[in-house]
Coordinates of C-alpha atoms and ligand atoms in Angstrom, one line a residue:
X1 CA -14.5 -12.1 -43.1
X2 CA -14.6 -8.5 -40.8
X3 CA -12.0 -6.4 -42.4
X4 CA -11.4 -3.2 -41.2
X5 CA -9.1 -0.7 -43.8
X6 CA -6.9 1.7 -42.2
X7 CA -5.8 4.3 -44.5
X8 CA -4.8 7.9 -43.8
X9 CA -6.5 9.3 -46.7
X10 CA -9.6 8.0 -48.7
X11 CA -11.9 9.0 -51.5
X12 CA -14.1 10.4 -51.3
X13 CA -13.3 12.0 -47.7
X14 CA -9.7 13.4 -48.6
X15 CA -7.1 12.9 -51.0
X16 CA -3.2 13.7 -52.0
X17 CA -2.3 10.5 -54.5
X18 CA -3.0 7.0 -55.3
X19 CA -3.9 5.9 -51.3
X20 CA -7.0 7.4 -51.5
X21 CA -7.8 6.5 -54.8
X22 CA -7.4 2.7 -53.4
X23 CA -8.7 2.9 -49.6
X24 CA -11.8 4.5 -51.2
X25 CA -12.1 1.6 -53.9
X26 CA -11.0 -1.9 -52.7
X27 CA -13.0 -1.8 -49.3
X28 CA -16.4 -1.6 -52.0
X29 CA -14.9 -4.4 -53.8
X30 CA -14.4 -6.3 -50.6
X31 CA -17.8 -5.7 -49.3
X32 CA -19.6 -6.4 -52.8
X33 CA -18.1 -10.0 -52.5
X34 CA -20.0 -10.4 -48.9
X35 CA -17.1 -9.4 -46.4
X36 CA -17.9 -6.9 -43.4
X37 CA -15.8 -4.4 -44.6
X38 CA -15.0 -1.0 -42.7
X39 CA -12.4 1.8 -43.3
X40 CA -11.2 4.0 -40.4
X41 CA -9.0 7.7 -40.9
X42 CA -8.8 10.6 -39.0
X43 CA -11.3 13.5 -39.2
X44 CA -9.3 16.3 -41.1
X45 CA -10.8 19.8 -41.4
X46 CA -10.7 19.5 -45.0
X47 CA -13.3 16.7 -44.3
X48 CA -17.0 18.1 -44.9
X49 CA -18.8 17.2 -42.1
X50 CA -22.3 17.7 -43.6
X51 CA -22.0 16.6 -47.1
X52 CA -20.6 13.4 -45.9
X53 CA -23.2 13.5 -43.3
X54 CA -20.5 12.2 -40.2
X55 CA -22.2 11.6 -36.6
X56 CA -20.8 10.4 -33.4
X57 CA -20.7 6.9 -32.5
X58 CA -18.9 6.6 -29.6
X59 CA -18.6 9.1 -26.6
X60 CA -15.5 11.1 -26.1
X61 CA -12.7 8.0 -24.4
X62 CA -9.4 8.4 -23.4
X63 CA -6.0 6.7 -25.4
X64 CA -2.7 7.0 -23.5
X65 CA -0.4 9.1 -25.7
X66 CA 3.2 9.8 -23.7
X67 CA 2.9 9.8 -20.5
X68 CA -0.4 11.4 -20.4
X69 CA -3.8 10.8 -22.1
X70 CA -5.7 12.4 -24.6
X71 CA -9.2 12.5 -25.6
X72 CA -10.8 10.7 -29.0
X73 CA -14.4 10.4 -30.2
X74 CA -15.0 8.0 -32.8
X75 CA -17.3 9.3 -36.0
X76 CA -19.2 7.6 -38.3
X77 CA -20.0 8.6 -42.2
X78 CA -22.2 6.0 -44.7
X79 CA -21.1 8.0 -47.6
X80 CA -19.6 4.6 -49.1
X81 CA -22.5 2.2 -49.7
X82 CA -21.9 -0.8 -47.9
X83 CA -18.7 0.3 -45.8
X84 CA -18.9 1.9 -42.9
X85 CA -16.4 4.8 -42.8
X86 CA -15.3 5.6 -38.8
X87 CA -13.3 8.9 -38.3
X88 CA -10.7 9.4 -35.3
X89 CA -11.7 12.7 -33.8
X90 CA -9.2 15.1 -31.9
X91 CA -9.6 18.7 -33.0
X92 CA -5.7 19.8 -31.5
X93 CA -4.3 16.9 -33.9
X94 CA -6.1 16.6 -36.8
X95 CA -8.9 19.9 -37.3
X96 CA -5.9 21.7 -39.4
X97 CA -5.6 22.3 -42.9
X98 CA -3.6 20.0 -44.8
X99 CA -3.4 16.2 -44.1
X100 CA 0.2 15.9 -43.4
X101 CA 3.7 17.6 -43.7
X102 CA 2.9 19.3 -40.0
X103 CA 5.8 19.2 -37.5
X104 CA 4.3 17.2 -35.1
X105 CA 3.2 14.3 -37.3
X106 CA 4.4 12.0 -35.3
X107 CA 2.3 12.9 -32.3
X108 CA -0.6 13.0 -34.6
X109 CA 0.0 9.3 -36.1
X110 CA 0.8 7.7 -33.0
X111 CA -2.6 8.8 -31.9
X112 CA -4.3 8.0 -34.8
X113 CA -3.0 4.2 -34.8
X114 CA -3.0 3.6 -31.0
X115 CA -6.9 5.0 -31.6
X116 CA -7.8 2.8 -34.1
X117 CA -7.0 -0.3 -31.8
X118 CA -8.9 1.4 -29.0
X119 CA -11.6 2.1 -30.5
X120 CA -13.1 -1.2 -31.0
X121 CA -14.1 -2.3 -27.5
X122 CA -15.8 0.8 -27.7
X123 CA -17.3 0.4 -31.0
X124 CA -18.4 -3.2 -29.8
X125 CA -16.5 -4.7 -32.7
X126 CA -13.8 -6.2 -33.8
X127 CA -11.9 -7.5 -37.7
X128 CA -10.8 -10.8 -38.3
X129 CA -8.1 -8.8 -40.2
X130 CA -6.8 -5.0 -40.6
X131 CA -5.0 -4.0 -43.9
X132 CA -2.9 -1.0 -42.7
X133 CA -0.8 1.3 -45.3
X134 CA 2.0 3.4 -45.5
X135 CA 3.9 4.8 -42.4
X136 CA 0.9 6.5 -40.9
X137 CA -0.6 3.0 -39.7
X138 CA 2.9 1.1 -39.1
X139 CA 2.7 1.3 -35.3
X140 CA -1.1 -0.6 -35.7
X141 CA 0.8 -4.3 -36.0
X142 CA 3.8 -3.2 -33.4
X143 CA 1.2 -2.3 -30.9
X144 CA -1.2 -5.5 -31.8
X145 CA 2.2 -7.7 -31.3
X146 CA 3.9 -6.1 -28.1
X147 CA 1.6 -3.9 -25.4
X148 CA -1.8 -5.6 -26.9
X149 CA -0.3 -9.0 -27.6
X150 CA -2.1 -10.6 -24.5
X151 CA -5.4 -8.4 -24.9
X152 CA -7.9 -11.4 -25.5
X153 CA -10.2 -8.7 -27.7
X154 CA -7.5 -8.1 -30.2
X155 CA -5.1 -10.5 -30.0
X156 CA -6.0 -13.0 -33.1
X157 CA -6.2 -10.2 -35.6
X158 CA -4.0 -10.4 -38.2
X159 CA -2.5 -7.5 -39.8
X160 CA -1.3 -7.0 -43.5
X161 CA 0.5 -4.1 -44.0
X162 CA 0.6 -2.3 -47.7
X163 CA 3.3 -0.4 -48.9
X164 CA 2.2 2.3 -51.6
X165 CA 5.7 4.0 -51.7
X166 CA 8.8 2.7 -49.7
X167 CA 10.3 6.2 -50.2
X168 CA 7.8 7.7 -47.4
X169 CA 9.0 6.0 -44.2
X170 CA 7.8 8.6 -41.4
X171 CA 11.1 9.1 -39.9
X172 CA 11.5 10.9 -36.2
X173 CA 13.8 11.2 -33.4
X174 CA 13.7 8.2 -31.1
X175 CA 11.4 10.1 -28.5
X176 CA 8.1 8.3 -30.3
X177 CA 9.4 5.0 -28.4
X178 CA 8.1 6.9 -25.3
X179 CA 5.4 8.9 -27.3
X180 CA 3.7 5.4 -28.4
X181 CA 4.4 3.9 -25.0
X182 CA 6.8 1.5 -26.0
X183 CA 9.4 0.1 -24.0
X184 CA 12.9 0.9 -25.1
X185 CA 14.4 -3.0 -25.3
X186 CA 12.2 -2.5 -28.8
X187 CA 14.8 -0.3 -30.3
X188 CA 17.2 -2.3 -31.7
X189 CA 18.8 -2.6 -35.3
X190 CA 16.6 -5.5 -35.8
X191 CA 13.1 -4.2 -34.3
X192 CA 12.3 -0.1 -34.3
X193 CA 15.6 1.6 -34.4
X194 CA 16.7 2.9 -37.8
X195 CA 19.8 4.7 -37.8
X196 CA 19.2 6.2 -34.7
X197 CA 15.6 7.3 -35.0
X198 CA 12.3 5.8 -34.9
X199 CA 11.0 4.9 -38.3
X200 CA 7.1 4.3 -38.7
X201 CA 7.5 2.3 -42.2
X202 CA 9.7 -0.4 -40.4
X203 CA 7.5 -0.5 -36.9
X204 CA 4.9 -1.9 -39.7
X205 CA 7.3 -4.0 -41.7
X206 CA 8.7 -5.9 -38.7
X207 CA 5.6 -6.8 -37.1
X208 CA 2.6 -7.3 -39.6
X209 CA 2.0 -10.7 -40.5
X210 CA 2.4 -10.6 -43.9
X211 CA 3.2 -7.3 -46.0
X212 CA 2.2 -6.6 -49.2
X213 CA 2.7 -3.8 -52.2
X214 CA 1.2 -2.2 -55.2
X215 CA 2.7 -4.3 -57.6
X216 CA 4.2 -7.6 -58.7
X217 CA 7.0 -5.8 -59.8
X218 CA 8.0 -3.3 -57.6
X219 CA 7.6 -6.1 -55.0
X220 CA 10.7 -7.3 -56.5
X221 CA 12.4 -4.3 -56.8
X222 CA 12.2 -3.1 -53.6
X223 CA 14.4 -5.9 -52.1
X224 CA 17.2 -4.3 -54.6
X225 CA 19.2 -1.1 -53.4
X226 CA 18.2 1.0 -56.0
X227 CA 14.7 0.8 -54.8
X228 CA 14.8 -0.4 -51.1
X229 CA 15.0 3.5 -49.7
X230 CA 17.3 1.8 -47.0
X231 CA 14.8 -0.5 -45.9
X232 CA 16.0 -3.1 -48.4
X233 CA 17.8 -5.4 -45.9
X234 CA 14.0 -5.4 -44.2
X235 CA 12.5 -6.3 -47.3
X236 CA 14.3 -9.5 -47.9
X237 CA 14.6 -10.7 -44.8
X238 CA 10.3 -10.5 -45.0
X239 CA 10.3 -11.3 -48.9
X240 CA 8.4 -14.6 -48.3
X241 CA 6.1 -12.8 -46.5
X242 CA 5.1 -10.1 -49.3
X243 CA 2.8 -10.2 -51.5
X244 CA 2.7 -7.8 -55.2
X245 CA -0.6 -7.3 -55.9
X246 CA -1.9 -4.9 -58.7
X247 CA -3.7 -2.0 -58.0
X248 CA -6.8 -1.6 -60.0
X249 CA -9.3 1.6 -60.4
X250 CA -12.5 2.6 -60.1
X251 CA -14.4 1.7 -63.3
X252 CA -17.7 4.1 -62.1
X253 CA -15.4 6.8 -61.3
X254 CA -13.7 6.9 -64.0
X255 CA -15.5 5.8 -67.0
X256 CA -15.8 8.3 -70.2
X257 CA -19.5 7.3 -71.0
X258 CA -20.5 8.6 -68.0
X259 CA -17.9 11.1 -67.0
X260 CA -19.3 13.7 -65.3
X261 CA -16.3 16.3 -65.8
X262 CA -16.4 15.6 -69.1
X263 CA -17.8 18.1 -72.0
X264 CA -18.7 14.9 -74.5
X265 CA -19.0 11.4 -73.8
X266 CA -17.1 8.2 -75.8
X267 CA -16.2 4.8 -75.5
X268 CA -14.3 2.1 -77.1
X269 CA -17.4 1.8 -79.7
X270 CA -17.9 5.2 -80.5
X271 CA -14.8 7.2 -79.6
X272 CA -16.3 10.2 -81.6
X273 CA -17.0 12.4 -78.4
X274 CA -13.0 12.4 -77.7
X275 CA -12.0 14.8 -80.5
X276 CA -14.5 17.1 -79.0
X277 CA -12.8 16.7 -75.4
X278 CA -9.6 17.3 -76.9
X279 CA -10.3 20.6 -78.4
X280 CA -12.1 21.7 -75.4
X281 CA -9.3 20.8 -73.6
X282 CA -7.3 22.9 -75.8
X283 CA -9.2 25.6 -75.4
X284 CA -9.4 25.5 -72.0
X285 CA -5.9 25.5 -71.6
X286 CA -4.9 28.8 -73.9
X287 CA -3.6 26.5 -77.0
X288 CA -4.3 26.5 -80.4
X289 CA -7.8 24.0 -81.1
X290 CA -6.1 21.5 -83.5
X291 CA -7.4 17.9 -83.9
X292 CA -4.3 17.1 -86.4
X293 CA -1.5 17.8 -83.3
X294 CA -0.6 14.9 -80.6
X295 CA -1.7 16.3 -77.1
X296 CA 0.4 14.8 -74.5
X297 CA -1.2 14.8 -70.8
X298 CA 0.4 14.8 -67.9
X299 CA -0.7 14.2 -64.4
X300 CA 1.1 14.2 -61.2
X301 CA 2.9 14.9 -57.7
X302 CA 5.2 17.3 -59.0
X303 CA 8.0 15.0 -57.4
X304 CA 11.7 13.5 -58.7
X305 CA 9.7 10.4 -58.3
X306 CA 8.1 11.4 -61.2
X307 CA 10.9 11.7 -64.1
X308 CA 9.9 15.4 -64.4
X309 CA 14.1 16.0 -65.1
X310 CA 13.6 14.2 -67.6
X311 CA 10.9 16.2 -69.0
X312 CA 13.2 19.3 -68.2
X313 CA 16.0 17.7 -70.5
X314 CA 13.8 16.7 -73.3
X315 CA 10.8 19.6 -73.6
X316 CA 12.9 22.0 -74.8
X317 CA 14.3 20.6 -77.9
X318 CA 11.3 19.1 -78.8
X319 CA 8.7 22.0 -77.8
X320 CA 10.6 24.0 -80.1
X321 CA 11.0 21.6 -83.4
X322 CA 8.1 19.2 -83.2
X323 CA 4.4 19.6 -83.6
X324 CA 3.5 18.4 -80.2
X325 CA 1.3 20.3 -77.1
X326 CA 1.9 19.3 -73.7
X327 CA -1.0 20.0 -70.7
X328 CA 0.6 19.6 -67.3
X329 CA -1.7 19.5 -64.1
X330 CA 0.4 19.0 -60.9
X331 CA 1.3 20.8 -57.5
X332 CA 4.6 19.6 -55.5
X333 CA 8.0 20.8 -55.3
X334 CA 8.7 25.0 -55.8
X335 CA 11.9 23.9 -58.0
X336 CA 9.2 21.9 -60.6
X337 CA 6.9 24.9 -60.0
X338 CA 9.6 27.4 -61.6
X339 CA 10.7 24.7 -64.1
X340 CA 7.5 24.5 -65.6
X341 CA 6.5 27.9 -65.3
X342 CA 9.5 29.1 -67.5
X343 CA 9.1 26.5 -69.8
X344 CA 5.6 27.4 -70.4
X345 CA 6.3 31.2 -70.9
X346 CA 8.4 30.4 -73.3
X347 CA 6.2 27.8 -75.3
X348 CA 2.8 29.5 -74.8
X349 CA 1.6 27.8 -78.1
X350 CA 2.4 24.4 -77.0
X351 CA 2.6 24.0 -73.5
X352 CA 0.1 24.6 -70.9
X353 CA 0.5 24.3 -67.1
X354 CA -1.9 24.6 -63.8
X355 CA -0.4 24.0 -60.6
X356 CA -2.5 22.8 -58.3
X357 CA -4.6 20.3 -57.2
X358 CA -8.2 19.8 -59.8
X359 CA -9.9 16.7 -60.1
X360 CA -12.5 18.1 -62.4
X361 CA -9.3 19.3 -64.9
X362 CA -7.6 15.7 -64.1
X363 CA -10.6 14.3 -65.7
X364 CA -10.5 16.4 -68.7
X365 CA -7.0 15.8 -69.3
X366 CA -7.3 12.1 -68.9
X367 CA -10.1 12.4 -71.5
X368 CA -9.4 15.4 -73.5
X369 CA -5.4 14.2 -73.9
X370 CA -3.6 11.3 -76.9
X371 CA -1.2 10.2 -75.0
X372 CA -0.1 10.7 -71.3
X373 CA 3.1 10.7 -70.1
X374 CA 4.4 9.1 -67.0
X375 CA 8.7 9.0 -67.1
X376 CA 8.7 8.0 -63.2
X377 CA 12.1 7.2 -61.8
X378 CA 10.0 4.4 -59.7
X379 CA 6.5 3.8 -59.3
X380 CA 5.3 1.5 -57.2
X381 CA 1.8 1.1 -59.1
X382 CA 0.6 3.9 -60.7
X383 CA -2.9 5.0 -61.1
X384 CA -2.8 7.5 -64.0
X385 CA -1.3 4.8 -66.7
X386 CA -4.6 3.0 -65.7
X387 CA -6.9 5.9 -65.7
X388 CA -5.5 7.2 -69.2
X389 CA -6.2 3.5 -70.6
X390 CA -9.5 3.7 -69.5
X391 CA -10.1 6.9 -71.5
X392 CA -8.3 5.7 -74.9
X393 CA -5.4 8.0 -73.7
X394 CA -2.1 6.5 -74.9
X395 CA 0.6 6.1 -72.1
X396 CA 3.8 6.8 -72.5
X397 CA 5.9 5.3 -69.5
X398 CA 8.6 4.4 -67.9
X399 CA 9.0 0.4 -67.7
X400 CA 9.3 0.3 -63.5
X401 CA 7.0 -1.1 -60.6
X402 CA 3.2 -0.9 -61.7
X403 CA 3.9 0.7 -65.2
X404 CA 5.7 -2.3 -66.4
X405 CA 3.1 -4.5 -64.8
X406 CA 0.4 -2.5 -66.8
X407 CA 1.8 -0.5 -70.5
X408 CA 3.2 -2.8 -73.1
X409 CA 5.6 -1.6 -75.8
X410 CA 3.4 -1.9 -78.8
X411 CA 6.2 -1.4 -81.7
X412 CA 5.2 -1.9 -84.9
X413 CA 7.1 -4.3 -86.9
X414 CA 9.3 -2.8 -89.8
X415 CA 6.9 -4.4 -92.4
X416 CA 4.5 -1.9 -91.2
X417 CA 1.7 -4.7 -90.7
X418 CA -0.1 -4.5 -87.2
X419 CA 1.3 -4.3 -83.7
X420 CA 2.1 -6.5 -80.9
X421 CA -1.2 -5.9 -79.3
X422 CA 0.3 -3.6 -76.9
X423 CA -1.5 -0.6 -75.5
X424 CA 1.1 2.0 -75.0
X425 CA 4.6 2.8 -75.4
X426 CA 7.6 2.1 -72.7
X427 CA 11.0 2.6 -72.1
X428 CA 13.8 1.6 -70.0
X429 CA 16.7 3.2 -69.0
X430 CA 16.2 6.7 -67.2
X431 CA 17.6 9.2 -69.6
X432 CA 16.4 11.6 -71.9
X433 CA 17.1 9.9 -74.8
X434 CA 14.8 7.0 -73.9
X435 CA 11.8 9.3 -73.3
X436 CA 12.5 11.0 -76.3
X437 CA 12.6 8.1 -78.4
X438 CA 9.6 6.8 -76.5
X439 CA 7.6 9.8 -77.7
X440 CA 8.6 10.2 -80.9
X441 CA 7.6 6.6 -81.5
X442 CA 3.7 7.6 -80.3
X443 CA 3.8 10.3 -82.3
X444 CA 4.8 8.5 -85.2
X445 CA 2.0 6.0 -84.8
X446 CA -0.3 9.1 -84.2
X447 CA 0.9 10.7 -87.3
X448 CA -1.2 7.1 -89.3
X449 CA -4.7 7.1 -88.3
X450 CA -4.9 3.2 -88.4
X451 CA -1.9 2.4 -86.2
X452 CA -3.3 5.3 -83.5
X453 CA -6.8 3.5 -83.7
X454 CA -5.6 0.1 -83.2
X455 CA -3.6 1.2 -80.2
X456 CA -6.7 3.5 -78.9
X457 CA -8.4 0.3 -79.3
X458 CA -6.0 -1.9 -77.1
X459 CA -5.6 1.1 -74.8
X460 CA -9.6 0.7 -74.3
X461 CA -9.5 -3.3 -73.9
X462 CA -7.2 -2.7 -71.2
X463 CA -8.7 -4.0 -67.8
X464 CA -7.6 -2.8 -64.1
X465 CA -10.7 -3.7 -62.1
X466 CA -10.1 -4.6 -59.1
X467 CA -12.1 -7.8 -58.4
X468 CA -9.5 -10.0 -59.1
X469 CA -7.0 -7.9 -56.9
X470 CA -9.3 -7.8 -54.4
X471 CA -9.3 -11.8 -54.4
X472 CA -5.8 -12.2 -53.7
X473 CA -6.2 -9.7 -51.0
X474 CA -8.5 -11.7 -49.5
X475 CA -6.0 -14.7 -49.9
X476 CA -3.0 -12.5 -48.1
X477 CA -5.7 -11.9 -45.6
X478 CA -6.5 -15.6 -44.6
X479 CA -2.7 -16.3 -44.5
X480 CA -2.3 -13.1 -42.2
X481 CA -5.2 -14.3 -39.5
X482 CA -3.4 -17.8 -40.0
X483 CA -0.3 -16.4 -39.2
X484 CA -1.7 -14.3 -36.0
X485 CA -3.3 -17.3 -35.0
X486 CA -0.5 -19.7 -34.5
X487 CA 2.4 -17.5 -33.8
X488 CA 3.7 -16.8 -30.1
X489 CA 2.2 -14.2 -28.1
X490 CA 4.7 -11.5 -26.9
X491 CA 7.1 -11.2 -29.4
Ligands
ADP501 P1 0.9 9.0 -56.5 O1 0.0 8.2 -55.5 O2 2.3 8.6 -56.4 O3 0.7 10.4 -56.4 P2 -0.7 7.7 -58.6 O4 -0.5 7.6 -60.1 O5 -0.7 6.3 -57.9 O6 0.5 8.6 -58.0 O7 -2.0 8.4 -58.2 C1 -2.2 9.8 -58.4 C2 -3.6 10.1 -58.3 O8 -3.8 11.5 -57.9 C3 -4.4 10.0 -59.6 O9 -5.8 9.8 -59.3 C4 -4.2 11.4 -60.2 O10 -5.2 11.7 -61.2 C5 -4.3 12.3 -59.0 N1 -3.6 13.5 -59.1 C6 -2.3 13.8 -59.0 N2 -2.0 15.1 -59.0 C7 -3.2 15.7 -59.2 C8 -3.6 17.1 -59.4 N3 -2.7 18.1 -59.4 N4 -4.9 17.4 -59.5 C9 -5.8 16.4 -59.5 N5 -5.5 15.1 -59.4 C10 -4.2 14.7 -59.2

C-alpha cells in the first residue's frame, strides 16, 4: 500500500507532544512491513536544514490560497530510513519560530493542507491512502471530497483522519470558507459551520472516510459530553466509522540499555544501573542523593489537561509530612509556571522544577525517577505512562483514555502475598483524595523492597510496540480506500 502521513509535527524534525512522537514512529513501522510509506509537514525554521540534510524536489508551483495564489516548493529529507520525509516550503508562512499559536494559523494550515494535495502531480506520485491528524490536516479529506472530488489523480484516495486531542479543534471566524476556496452552501450545522465559525477538527471529521483515535478508550469517551469538547454530537453520528487504536512508542528511542541521555545503563535483567540514574538525577536537580526516598517524575504540557490542580491540592500537605521528592520538567501555562515555582521555593529539599522544553532531562527523569505521575483530567493516549514502563518507572495515573488502556491497579491483597500482576497504580475519580491515596499506595509498596521489584518487574514486561498497532492501521486503511472507492463523487 502507498501511504502518505500528514502530520504537523514529527520526530525527529520538530516536536511539542505525543504527535510527533507518533508521526516520527508508525510511518517506520509501516514501511518495515513493505508499505511505500511517506510523511509530509511544513518546513519550520526551527527545522535544521543541514543536519537533516533537506533538498528541493520540486520547483517553486503555485496553490490558490483566497482569492489569490501563493508560492510552495516541495522539500525532501531521508533522515528517516525508509520513509521519505517531504517538507511544504513558504518562508512568509512557516520560516518563524514556533510551530503554532501564531495569529494567522489559519492562513498557514489552509496552505499547508491545500499544498499537500497539490503537491503530488508535481511530485509524480500519489497514496492509496493519507492518514491526516489533528486540526492542522482537517481540510486534506474536505478538499479530497468537494473541489478535488472529480480530479481523476486524487480522487480514489482514501483518507483516515486521527484525533490525538479532541480539545484542539483549530477554531476561526468563518472567513477560511473563502480562505480555503470553499463554496459557502458547505457551511451548514451539519457540514463546516460550528457555532458560527469555521472549525478545522470538524472539516476532517465530516469528510474523512473513516476516523480514528489514540485509544480504545478515549474512543468511547469522546462520544460522551464530558469528553466530546462540543464535537460530541459529530462523534456519534461517525462512531461506526472510528476506530481506537493504541498508541505505541519507540523501543530504539527509548530503551535504557542503550540510552544515550542516560549516565548508567539497566534493563529488566540487571536493573543495577537505575540507582545510579536516580541519584544523578538527584543531584542534578539540587536534592538530597538518597536511594532510600521514592522519587516521583513528572513530565508534561504544563496544561489543566494534565491534573496539575490536583498536584497543587495534594503537594503541599504531603511535601511537607512525607518522605517523598518530586522532579517536574514541563513548560505551558504562566499560572502552572508560578504554581510550581512557589511550591518549589518553598520545598527546596524535595521538589525540583525546570520549565522548559529538554529531551535529554526527559530521558533522565524517565530513567533516573520510581514512579511517575500522570493525574490527567483526560488523555487521549499518553506517551509518558509508556515511556516510564519502559524504564522500570512506576506510573501513577489517572484511569482515562490511553492510561486506562495501558496502567493496571496492581493492589496487593490484604494477605500481603503477591499482586495482581499489574504494573502501576490508578485511580478514578478526579480529586485530590484519589491521587493522594494513589501515591501513598506506591509509596507503600516502595517502602518493601520485594513488592517494588515485582512491580518494577511487571512495569518492565510491559509492551507498547507498535507493530501490532500499526496492523490495525493498516486494516482502517483498506476499509478507508474501500470506502473512497465506492462512495459518490461530489458530496
Ligand atoms: P501530549 O501529547 O498531550 O503532550 P503525551 O504524553 O502523549 O502528551 O506526549 C508527551 C511527549 O512530549 C512525551 O514524549 C514527553 O516526554 C514529551 N515532553 C512533554 N513535555 C516535555 C518537556 N518539557 N521536555 C521534554 N519533553 C517533553
Amino acid at each position: 500500500m502507498k501511504i502518505l502521513y500528514a502530520s504537523a509535527e514529527v520526530v525527529p524534525f520538530a516536536k511539542t507532544g505525543g504527535l510527533a512522537d507518533v508521526a516520527g514512529a508508525l510511518p517506520k513501522v509501516l514501511a518495515s512491513m513493505g508499505h511505500e510509506t511517506r510523511i509530509v509537514m511544513p518546513l519550520y525554521a526551527c527545522i535544521d536544514r543541514a543536519k537533516f540534510g533537506l533538498r528541493p524536489v520540486t520547483d517553486t508551483f503555485r496553490i490558490p490560497h483566497g482569492h489569490e495564489s501563493i508560492e510552495v516548493s516541495i522539500e525532501q529529507s531521508d533522515a528517516i530510513p525508509g520513509v521519505p520525509t517531504y517538507f511544504i516550503r513558504n518562508d512568509y508562512l512557516f520560516d518563524r519560530p514556533g510551530l503554532y499559536g501564531q495569529p494567522d494559523d489559519d492562513h498557514r494550515f489552509v496552505a499547508y493542507s491545500r499544498a499537500i494535495l497539490e503537491m503530488l502531480p508535481q511530485l509524480g506520485w500519489s497514496p492509496d491512502v493519507i492518514n491526516c491528524n489533528d486540526w492542522h490536516t482537517g481540510l486534506v479529506p474536505t478538499y479530497l471530497k468537494t473541489l478535488y472530488a472529480d480530479d481523476p489523480r486524487l480522487r480514489d484516495i482514501g483518507t483516515i483522519y486521527t484525533i490525538h486531542n479532541l480539545a484542539y479543534q483549530g477554531v476561526f471566524p468563518k472567513d477560511v470558507m473563502e480562505l480555503a476556496g470553499l463554496p459557502w452552501e458547505l457551511f451548514t450545522w451539519d457540514r463546516l459551520e460550528y457555532w458560527g465559525r469555521f472549525n478545522f477538527m470538524k472539516a476532517g471529521l465530516q469528510y474523512a472516510d473513516k476516523l480514528s483515535t489514540v485509544s480504545p478508550t478515549y474512543a468511547k469517551e469522546i462520544q460522551s459530553e464530558a469528553y466530546g469538547e462540543g464535537l460530541q454530537g459529530v462523534m456519534t453520528y461517525r462512531k461506526a466509522d472510528l476506530y481506537g487504536i493504541l498508541n505505541g512508542i519507540d523501543y530504539e528511542v527509548w530503551s535504557p540499555r542503550t540510552d544515550p541521555d542516560l549516565p548508567a545503563h539497566f534493563s529488566a535483567d540487571d536493573p543495577s544501573g537505575k540507582a545510579k540514574c536516580k541519584a544523578a538525577l538527584q543531584q542534578e536537580m539540587g536534592l538530597p542523593v538518597d536511594a532510600h526516598v521514592p522519587v516521583f517524575g513528572l513530565v508534561t504540557r504544563l496544561s489543566a489537561q494534565k491534573g496539575l490542580d490536583l498536584l497543587d491540592a495534594v503537594l503541599p500537605a504531603m511535601l511537607q509530612k512525607e518522605a517523598l521528592q518530586v522532579v517536574i520538567l514541563g513548560t505551558g501555562d504562566q499560572y502552572f509556571h508560578d504554581m510550581l515555582t512557589k511550591l518549589a521555593v518553598a520545598h527546596p529539599d524535595k521538589l525540583a522544577v525546570s520549565l522548559k522544553f529538554d529531551n535529554a532531562l526527559a530521558h533522565r527523569i524517565y530513567g533516573g525517577s520510581d514512579a511517575f505521575l500522570m493525574p490527567s483530567h483526560y488523555e487521549p493516549c499518553g506517551l509518558g505512562q509508556m515511556i516510564s514502563l519502559a524504564y522500570g518507572t512506576v506510573p501513577v495515573v489517572r484511569a482515562t483514555g490511553g492510561l486506562a488502556d495501558s496502567v493496571k491497579e496492581s493492589r496487593r491483597p490484604n494477605n500481603g502475598g503477591v499482586h495482581n500482576g499489574g504494573n502501576g497504580f490508578s485511580f478514578e475519580p478526579y480529586t485530590s483524595r484519589a491521587l493522594k491515596m494513589a501515591m501513598n499506595r506506591a509509596m507503600t509498596c516502595f517502602a518493601d523492597a520485594p513488592c517494588w521489584r515485582e512491580i518494577m518487574a511487571h512495569a518492565f514486561q510491559s509492551d507498547f510496540s507498535w507493530e501490532a498497532s500499526a496492523r490495525q492501521y493498516m486494516k482502517a486503511y483498506e476499509s478507508a480506500i474501500a470506502h473512497a472507492r465506492t462512495r459518490p463523487v461530489g458530496v
